[in-house]
Short mmCIF file of C-alpha atoms and ligand atoms in Angstrom, two decimals:
data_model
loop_
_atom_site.label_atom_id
_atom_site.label_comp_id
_atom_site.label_asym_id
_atom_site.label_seq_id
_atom_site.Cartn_x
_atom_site.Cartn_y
_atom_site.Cartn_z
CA UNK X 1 77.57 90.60 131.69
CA UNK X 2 77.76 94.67 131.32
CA UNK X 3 80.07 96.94 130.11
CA UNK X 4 80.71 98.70 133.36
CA UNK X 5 83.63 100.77 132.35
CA UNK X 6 85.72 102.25 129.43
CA UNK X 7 89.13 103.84 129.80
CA UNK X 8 91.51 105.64 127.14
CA UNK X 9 94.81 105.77 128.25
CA UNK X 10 97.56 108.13 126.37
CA UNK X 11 101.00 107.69 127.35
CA UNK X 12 104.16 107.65 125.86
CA UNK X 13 107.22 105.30 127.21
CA UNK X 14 109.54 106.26 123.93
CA UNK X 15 106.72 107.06 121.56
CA UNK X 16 102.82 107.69 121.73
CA UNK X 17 100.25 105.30 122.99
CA UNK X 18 96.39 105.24 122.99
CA UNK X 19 94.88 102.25 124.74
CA UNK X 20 91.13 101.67 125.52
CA UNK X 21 90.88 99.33 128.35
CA UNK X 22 86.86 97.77 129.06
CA UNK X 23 86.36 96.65 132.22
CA UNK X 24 82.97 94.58 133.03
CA UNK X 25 80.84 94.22 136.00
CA UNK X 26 82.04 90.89 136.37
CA UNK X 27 85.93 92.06 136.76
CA UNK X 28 86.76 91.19 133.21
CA UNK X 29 88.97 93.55 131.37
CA UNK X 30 89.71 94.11 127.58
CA UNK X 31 91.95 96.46 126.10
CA UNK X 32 92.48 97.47 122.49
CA UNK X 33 95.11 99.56 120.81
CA UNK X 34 93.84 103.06 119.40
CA UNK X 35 96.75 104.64 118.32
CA UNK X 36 96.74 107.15 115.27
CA UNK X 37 100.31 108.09 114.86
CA UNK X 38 100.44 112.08 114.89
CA UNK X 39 97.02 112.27 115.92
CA UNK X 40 96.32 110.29 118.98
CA UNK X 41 94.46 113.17 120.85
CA UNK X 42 91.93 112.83 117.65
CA UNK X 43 91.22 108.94 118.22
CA UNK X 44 91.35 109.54 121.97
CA UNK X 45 88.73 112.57 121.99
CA UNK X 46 86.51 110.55 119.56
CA UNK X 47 86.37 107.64 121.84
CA UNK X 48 86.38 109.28 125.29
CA UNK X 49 83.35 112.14 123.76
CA UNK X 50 81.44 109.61 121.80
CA UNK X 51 81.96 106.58 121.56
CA UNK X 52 82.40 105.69 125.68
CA UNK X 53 78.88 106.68 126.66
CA UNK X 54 77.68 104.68 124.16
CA UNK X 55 79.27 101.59 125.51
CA UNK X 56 78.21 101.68 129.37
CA UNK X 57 75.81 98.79 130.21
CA UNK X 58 76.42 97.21 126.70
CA UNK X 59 76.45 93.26 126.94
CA UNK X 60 80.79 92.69 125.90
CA UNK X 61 79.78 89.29 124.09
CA UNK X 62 77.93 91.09 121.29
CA UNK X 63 81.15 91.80 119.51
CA UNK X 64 79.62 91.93 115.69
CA UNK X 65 76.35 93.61 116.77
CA UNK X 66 78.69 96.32 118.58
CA UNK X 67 80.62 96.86 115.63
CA UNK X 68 77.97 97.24 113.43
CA UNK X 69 76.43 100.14 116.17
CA UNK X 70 79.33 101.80 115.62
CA UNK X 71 80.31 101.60 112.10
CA UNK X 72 76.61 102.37 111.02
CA UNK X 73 75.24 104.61 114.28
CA UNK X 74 78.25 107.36 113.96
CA UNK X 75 76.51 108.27 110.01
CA UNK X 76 80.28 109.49 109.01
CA UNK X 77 81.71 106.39 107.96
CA UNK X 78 85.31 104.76 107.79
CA UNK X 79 87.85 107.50 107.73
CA UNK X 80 91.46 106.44 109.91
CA UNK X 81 89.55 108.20 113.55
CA UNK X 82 86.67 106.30 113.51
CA UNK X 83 87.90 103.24 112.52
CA UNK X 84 90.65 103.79 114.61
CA UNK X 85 88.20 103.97 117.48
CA UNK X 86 86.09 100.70 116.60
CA UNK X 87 89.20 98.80 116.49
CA UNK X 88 90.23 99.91 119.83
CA UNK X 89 86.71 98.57 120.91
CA UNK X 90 86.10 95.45 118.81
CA UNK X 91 89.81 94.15 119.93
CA UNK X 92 88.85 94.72 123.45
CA UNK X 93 85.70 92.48 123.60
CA UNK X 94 88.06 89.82 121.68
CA UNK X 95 90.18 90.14 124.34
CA UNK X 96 86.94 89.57 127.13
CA UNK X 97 85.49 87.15 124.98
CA UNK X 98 88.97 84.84 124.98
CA UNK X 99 89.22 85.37 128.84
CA UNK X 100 85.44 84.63 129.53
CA UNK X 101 85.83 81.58 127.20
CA UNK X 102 89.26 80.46 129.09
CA UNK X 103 90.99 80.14 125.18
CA UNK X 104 93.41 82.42 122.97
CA UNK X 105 91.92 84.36 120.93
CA UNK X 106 93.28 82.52 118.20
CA UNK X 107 91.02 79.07 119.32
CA UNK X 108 87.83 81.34 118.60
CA UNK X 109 88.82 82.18 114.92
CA UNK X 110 88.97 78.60 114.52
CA UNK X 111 92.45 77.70 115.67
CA UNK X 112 95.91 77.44 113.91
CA UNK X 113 96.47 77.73 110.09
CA UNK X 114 100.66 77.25 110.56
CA UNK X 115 103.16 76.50 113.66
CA UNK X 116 104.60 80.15 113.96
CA UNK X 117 104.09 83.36 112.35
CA UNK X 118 106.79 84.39 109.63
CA UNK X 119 108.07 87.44 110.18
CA UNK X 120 110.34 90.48 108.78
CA UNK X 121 112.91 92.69 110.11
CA UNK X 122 113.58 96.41 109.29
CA UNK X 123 117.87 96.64 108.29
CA UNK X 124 118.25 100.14 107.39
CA UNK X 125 121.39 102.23 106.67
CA UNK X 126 122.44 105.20 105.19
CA UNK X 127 124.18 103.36 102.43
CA UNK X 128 124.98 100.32 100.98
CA UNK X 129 128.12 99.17 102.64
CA UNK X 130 126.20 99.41 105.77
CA UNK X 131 123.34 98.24 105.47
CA UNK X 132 125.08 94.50 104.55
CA UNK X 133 126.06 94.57 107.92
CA UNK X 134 122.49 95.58 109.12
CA UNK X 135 121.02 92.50 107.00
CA UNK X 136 123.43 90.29 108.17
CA UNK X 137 122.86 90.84 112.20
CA UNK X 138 118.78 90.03 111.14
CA UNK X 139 119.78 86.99 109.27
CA UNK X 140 121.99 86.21 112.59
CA UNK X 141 119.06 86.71 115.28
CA UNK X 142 117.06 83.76 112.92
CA UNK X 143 114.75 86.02 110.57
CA UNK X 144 113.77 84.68 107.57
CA UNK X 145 112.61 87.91 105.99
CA UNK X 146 114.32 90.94 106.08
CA UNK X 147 113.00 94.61 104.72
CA UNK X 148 116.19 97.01 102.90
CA UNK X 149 116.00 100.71 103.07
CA UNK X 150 119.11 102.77 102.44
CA UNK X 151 119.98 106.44 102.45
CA UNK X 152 119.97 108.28 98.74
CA UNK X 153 122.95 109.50 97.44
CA UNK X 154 122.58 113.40 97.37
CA UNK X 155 119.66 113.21 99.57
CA UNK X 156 120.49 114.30 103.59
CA UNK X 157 117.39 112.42 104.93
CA UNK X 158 115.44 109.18 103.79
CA UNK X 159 111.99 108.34 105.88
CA UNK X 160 112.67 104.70 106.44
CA UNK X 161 115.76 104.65 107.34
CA UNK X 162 116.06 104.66 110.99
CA UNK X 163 118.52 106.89 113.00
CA UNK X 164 120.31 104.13 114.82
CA UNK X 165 120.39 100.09 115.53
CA UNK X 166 117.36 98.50 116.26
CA UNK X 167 115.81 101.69 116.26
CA UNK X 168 113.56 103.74 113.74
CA UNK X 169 111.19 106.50 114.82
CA UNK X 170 110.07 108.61 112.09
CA UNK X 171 107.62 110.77 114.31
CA UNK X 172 109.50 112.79 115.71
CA UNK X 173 108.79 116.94 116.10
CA UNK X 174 105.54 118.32 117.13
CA UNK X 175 105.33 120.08 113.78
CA UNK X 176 106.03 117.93 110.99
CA UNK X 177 110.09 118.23 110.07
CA UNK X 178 110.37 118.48 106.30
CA UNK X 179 112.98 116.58 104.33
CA UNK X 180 114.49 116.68 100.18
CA UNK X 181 113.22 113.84 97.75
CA UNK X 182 114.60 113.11 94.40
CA UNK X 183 113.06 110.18 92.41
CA UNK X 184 115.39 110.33 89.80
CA UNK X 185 118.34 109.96 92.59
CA UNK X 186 116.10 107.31 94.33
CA UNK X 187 115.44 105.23 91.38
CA UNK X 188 118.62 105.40 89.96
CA UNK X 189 120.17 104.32 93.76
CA UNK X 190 118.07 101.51 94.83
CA UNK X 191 118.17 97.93 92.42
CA UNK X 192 122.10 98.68 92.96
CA UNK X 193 121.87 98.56 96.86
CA UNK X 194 119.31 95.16 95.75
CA UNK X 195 121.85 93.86 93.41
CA UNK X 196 124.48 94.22 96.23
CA UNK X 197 122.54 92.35 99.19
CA UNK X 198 120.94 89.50 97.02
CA UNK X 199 124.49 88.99 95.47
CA UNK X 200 125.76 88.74 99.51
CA UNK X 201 122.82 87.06 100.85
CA UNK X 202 121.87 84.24 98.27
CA UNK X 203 118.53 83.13 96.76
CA UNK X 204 116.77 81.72 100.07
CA UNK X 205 116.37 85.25 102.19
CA UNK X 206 113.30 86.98 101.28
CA UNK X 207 113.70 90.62 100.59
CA UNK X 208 111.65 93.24 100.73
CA UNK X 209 111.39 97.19 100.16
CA UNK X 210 109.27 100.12 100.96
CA UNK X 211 108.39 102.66 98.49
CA UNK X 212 106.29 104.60 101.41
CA UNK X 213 104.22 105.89 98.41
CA UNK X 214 106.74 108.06 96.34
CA UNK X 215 106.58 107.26 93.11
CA UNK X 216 103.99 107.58 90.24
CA UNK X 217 102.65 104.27 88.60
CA UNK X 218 104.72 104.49 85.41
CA UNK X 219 108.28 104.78 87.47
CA UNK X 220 106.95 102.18 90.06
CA UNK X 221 106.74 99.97 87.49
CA UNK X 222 110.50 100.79 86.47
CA UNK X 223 111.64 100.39 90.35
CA UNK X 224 109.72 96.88 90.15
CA UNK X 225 111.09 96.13 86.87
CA UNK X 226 114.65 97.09 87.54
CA UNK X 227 114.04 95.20 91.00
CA UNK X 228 112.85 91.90 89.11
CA UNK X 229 116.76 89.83 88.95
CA UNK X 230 117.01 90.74 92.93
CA UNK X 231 113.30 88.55 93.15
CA UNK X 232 112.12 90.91 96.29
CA UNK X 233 109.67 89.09 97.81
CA UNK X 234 107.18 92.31 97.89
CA UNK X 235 107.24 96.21 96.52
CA UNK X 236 105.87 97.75 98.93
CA UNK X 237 103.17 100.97 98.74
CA UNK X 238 104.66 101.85 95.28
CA UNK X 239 101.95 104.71 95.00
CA UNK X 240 99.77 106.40 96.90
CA UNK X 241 97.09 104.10 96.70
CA UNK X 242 93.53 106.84 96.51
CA UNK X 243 93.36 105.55 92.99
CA UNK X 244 93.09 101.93 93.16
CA UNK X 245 93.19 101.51 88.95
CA UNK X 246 96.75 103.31 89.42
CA UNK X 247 98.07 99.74 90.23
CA UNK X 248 96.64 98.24 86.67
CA UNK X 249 99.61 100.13 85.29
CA UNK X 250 102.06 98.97 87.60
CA UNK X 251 101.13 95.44 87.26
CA UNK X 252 101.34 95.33 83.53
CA UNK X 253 104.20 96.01 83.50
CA UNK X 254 106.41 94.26 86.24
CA UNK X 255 106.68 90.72 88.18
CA UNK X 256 108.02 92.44 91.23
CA UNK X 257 104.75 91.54 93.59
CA UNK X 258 102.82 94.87 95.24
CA UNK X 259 102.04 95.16 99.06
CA UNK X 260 99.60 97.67 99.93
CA UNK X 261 97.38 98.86 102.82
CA UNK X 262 98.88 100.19 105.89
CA UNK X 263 96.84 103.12 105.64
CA UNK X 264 93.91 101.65 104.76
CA UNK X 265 90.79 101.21 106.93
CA UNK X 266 88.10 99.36 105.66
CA UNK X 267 87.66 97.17 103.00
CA UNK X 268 85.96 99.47 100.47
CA UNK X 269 89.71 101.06 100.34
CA UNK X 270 91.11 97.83 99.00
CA UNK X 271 87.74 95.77 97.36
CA UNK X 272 89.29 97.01 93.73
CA UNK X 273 92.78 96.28 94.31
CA UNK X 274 92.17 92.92 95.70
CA UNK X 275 89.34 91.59 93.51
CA UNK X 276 90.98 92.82 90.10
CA UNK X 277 93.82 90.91 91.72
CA UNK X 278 96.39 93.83 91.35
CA UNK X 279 98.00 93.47 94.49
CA UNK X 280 99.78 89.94 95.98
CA UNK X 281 99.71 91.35 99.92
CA UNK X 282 97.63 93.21 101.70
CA UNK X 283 98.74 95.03 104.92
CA UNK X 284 96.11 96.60 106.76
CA UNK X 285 95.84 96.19 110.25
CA UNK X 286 94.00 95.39 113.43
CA UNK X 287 94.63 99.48 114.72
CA UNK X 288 94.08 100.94 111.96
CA UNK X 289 91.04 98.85 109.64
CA UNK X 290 88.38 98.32 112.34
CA UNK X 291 90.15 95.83 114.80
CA UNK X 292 89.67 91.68 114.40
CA UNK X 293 86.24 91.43 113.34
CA UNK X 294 86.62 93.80 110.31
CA UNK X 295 90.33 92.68 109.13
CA UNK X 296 89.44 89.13 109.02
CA UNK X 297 86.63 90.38 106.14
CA UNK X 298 89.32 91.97 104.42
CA UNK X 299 91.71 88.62 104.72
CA UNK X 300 88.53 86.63 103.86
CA UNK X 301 88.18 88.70 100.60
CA UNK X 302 92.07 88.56 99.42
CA UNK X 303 91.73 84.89 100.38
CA UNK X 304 89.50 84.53 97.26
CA UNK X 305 91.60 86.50 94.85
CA UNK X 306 95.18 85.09 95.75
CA UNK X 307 96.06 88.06 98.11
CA UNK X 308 97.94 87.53 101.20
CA UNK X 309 97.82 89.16 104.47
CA UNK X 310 101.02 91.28 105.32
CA UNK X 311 100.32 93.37 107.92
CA UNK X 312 101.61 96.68 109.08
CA UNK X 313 103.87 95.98 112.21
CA UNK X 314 105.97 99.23 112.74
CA UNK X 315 106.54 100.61 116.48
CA UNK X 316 103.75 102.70 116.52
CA UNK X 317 101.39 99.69 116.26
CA UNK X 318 101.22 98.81 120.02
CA UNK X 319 101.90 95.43 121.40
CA UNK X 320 98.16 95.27 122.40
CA UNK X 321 97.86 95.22 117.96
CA UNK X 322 100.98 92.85 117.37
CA UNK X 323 99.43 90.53 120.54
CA UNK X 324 95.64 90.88 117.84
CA UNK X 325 98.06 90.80 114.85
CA UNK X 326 99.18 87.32 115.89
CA UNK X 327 96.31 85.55 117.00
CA UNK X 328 94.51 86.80 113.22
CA UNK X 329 97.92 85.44 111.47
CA UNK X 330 97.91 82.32 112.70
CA UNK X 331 94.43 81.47 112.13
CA UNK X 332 93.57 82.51 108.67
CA UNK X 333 94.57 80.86 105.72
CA UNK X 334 95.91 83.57 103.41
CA UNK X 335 98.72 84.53 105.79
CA UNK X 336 101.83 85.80 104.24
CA UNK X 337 103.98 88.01 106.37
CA UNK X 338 103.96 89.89 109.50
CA UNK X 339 105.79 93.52 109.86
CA UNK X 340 107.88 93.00 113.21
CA UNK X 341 109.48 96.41 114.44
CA UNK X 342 110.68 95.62 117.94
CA UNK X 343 109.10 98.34 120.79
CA UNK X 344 111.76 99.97 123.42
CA UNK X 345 112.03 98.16 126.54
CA UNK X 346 109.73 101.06 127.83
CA UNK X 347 107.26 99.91 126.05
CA UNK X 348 107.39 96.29 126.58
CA UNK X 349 106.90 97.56 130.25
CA UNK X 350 104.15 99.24 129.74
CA UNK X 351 102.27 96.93 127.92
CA UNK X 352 103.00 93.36 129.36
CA UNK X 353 102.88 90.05 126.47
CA UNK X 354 103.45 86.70 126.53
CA UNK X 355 103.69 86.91 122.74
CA UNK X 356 107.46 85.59 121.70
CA UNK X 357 109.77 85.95 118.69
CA UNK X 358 111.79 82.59 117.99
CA UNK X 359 113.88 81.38 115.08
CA UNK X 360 112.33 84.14 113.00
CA UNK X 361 108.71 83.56 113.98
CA UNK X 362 106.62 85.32 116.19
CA UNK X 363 104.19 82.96 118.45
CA UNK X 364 101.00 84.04 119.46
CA UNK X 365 100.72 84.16 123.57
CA UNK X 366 98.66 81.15 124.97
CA UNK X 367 96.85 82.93 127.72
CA UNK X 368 93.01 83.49 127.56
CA UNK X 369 91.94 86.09 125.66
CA UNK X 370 94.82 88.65 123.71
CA UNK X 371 97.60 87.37 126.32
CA UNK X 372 98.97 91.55 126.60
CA UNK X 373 97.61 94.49 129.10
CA UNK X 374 98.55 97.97 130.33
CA UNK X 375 100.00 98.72 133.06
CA UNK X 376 98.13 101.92 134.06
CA UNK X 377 100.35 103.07 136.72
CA UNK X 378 103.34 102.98 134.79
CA UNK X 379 101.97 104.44 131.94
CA UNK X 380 100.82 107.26 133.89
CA UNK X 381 104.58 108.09 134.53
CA UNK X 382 104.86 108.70 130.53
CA UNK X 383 103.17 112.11 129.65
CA UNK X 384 102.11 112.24 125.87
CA UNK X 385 104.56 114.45 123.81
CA UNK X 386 103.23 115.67 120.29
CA UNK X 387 105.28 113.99 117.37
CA UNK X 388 104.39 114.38 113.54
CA UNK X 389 105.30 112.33 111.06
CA UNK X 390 107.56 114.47 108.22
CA UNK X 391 107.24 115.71 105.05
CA UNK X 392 109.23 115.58 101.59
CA UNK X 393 109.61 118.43 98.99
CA UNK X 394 110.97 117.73 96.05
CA UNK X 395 114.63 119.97 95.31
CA UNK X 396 112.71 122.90 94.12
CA UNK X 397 110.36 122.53 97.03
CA UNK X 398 107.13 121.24 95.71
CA UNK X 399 105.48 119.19 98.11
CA UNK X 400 105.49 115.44 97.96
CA UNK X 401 104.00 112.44 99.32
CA UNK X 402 105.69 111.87 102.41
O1 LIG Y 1 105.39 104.87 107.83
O2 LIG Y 1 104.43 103.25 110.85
O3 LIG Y 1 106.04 99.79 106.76
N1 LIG Y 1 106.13 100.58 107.63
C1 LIG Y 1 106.03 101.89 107.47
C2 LIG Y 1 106.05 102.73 108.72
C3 LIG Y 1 104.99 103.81 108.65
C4 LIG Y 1 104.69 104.33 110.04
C5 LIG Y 1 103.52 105.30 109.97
O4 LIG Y 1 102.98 105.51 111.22
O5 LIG Y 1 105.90 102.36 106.37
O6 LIG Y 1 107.29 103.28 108.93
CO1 LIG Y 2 105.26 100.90 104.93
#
């Protein structure tokens, strides 16, 4: 069997898409996720200019060999483009291998670890009274995990907190919008809006909270401390994470456990924080850390240090990456939590699943191979529309991480 033909396809039902859809001279098709949010042209351009050619007349089965000819032939390693751009690949010839084999791809990474895949919801609100009621409808639909954002007092925007029910889009104009941060208003806010929806909720929810890298290591390890009564079930991306021996500070200090990783792609961006064991999940992703092949290293690793996989599940992770998500979580044996942001019924369109959420699991589709594909004609009706992801200043308008 060849590769016969590769095809990136941008479109945007509600919010940005890149898929990469293999077909083979036997009819098979594969398709991977390769979206970059804010810079899909990037991950599209590398794959259709470079990476492409290179494919045509490639045997599909050779999944680790491929991988390897990319990662190694391109010379300019890792970075969030290429790696972008190898997932897209490696989760496609998954995909082929699972429909040439006639078995989910979760029967070729040896089959299930656990009966459903845990996930957690996103309640979000711009304060505390409302956000109760924004917990309370996830507990109602069945999850078992639910993530708390609220706005700041003081503040007029917090990234996180999404502008209506079931939705949250922070990409949103083609130059990035800029918003006011405050830690001292933030830190001050949030174990009160904890203290509020553990005291309402009881001990059994798990709770969980997103720093989206704000804070230095000494006052993360205030949040986490001041966090520790309201036992949140992870901290998440306390710091921006560049300095991996940031997080020896952190954990000396606090029981609150750290989740890190969305923006990580490859394991070198995670081997310190996982083997000095200063992290308890770790959330890279199928998209974004060089597709199956190369996530299940990383998992492998954290397996050995007492690191769980958590991985990044927001709605600019495709369903073709929750459908590869799934079929990783429910195989491996570190498995912690999945991130479960549900797409607009656009986008379900566009990208037919078989994947299902029920009684706050997600279960992986049964079909051969990844069980999800693109519909090409219907995509082609969405035209991509530049979105950025924003920016914070702080109130006397130095920048800040996000
Ligand atoms: O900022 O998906 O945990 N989820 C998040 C997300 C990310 C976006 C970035 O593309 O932090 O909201
Ligand atoms: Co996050």
């Amino acid at each position: 069997m060849k590769i016969e033909d590769a095809r990136v396809i941008v479109t945007s039902p509600g919010r940005n898409f890149v898929t990469l859809k293999i077909v083979t001279d036997e009819g098979v098709t594969g398709v991977g996720d390769a979206t970059l949010n804010g810079r899909e042209l990037a991950v599209a351009s590398y794959l259709t200019d470079h990476v492409v050619p290179a494919l045509l007349g490639r045997d599909p089965s050779r999944i680790e060999d491929t991988w390897q000819y990319l990662y190694k032939g391109a010379y300019w390693r890792r970075g969030p483009v290429t790696m972008t751009a190898i997932a897209a690949v490696d989760t496609a010839l998954w995909d082929i291998k699972g429909k040439v084999a006639g078995l989910p791809v979760y029967q070729l990474l040896g089959g299930r670890s656990r009966e459903g895949v845990t996930v957690y919801g996103h309640a979000s609100a711009p304060d505390t009274e409302s956000v109760l009621a924004e917990v309370a409808r996830y507990v109602d639909l069945g999850y078992k995990a639910v993530r708390v954002q609220t706005g700041v007092p003081g503040l007029q925007t917090t990234y996180g907190v999404g502008r209506g029910r079931m939705f949250y889009e922070p990409a949103d104009a083609a130059v990035p919008s800029e918003a006011t941060w405050s830690t001292e208003r933030y830190l001050a806010h949030t174990p009160q809006v904890f203290a509020r929806v553990r005291d309402e909720f009881g001990p059994d929810l798990r709770l969980l909270h997103d720093v989206h890298h704000r804070l230095t290591p000494i006052e993360a390890a205030r949040l986490g401390r001041d966090l520790e009564p309201c036992r949140l079930t992870w901290m998440e991306d306390p710091v921006p994470a560049e300095l991996q021996e940031g997080f020896r500070l952190i954990r000396k200090h606090t029981t609150t456990p750290i989740a890190v990783g969305e923006v990580f792609n490859t394991i070198w961006d995670c081997r310190q924080l996982i083997t000095e064991q200063l992290i308890d999940y770790i959330r890279t992703t199928v998209v974004h850390a060089g597709g199956i092949t190369h996530l299940r290293r990383i998992f492998d690793l954290a397996a050995l240090h007492h690191v769980r996989s958590g991985s990044h599940g927001a709605t600019d992770l495709s369903p073709v990456c929750m459908a590869a998500a799934l079929h990783l979580d429910v195989s491996i044996p570190n498995f912690g939590l999945q991130e479960y942001m549900r797409h607009t019924e656009e986008t379900d369109q566009v990208f037919p699943h078989s994947y299902r959420f029920e009684d706050g699991y997600l279960l992986p589709s049964e079909s051969p191979g990844l069980g999800v594909d693109v519909d090409e004609t219907l995509a082609a009706r969405y035209p991509y529309k530049p979105a950025s992801l924003p920016v914070n200043r702080l109130e006397d308008g130095t920048m800040h991480s996000w």
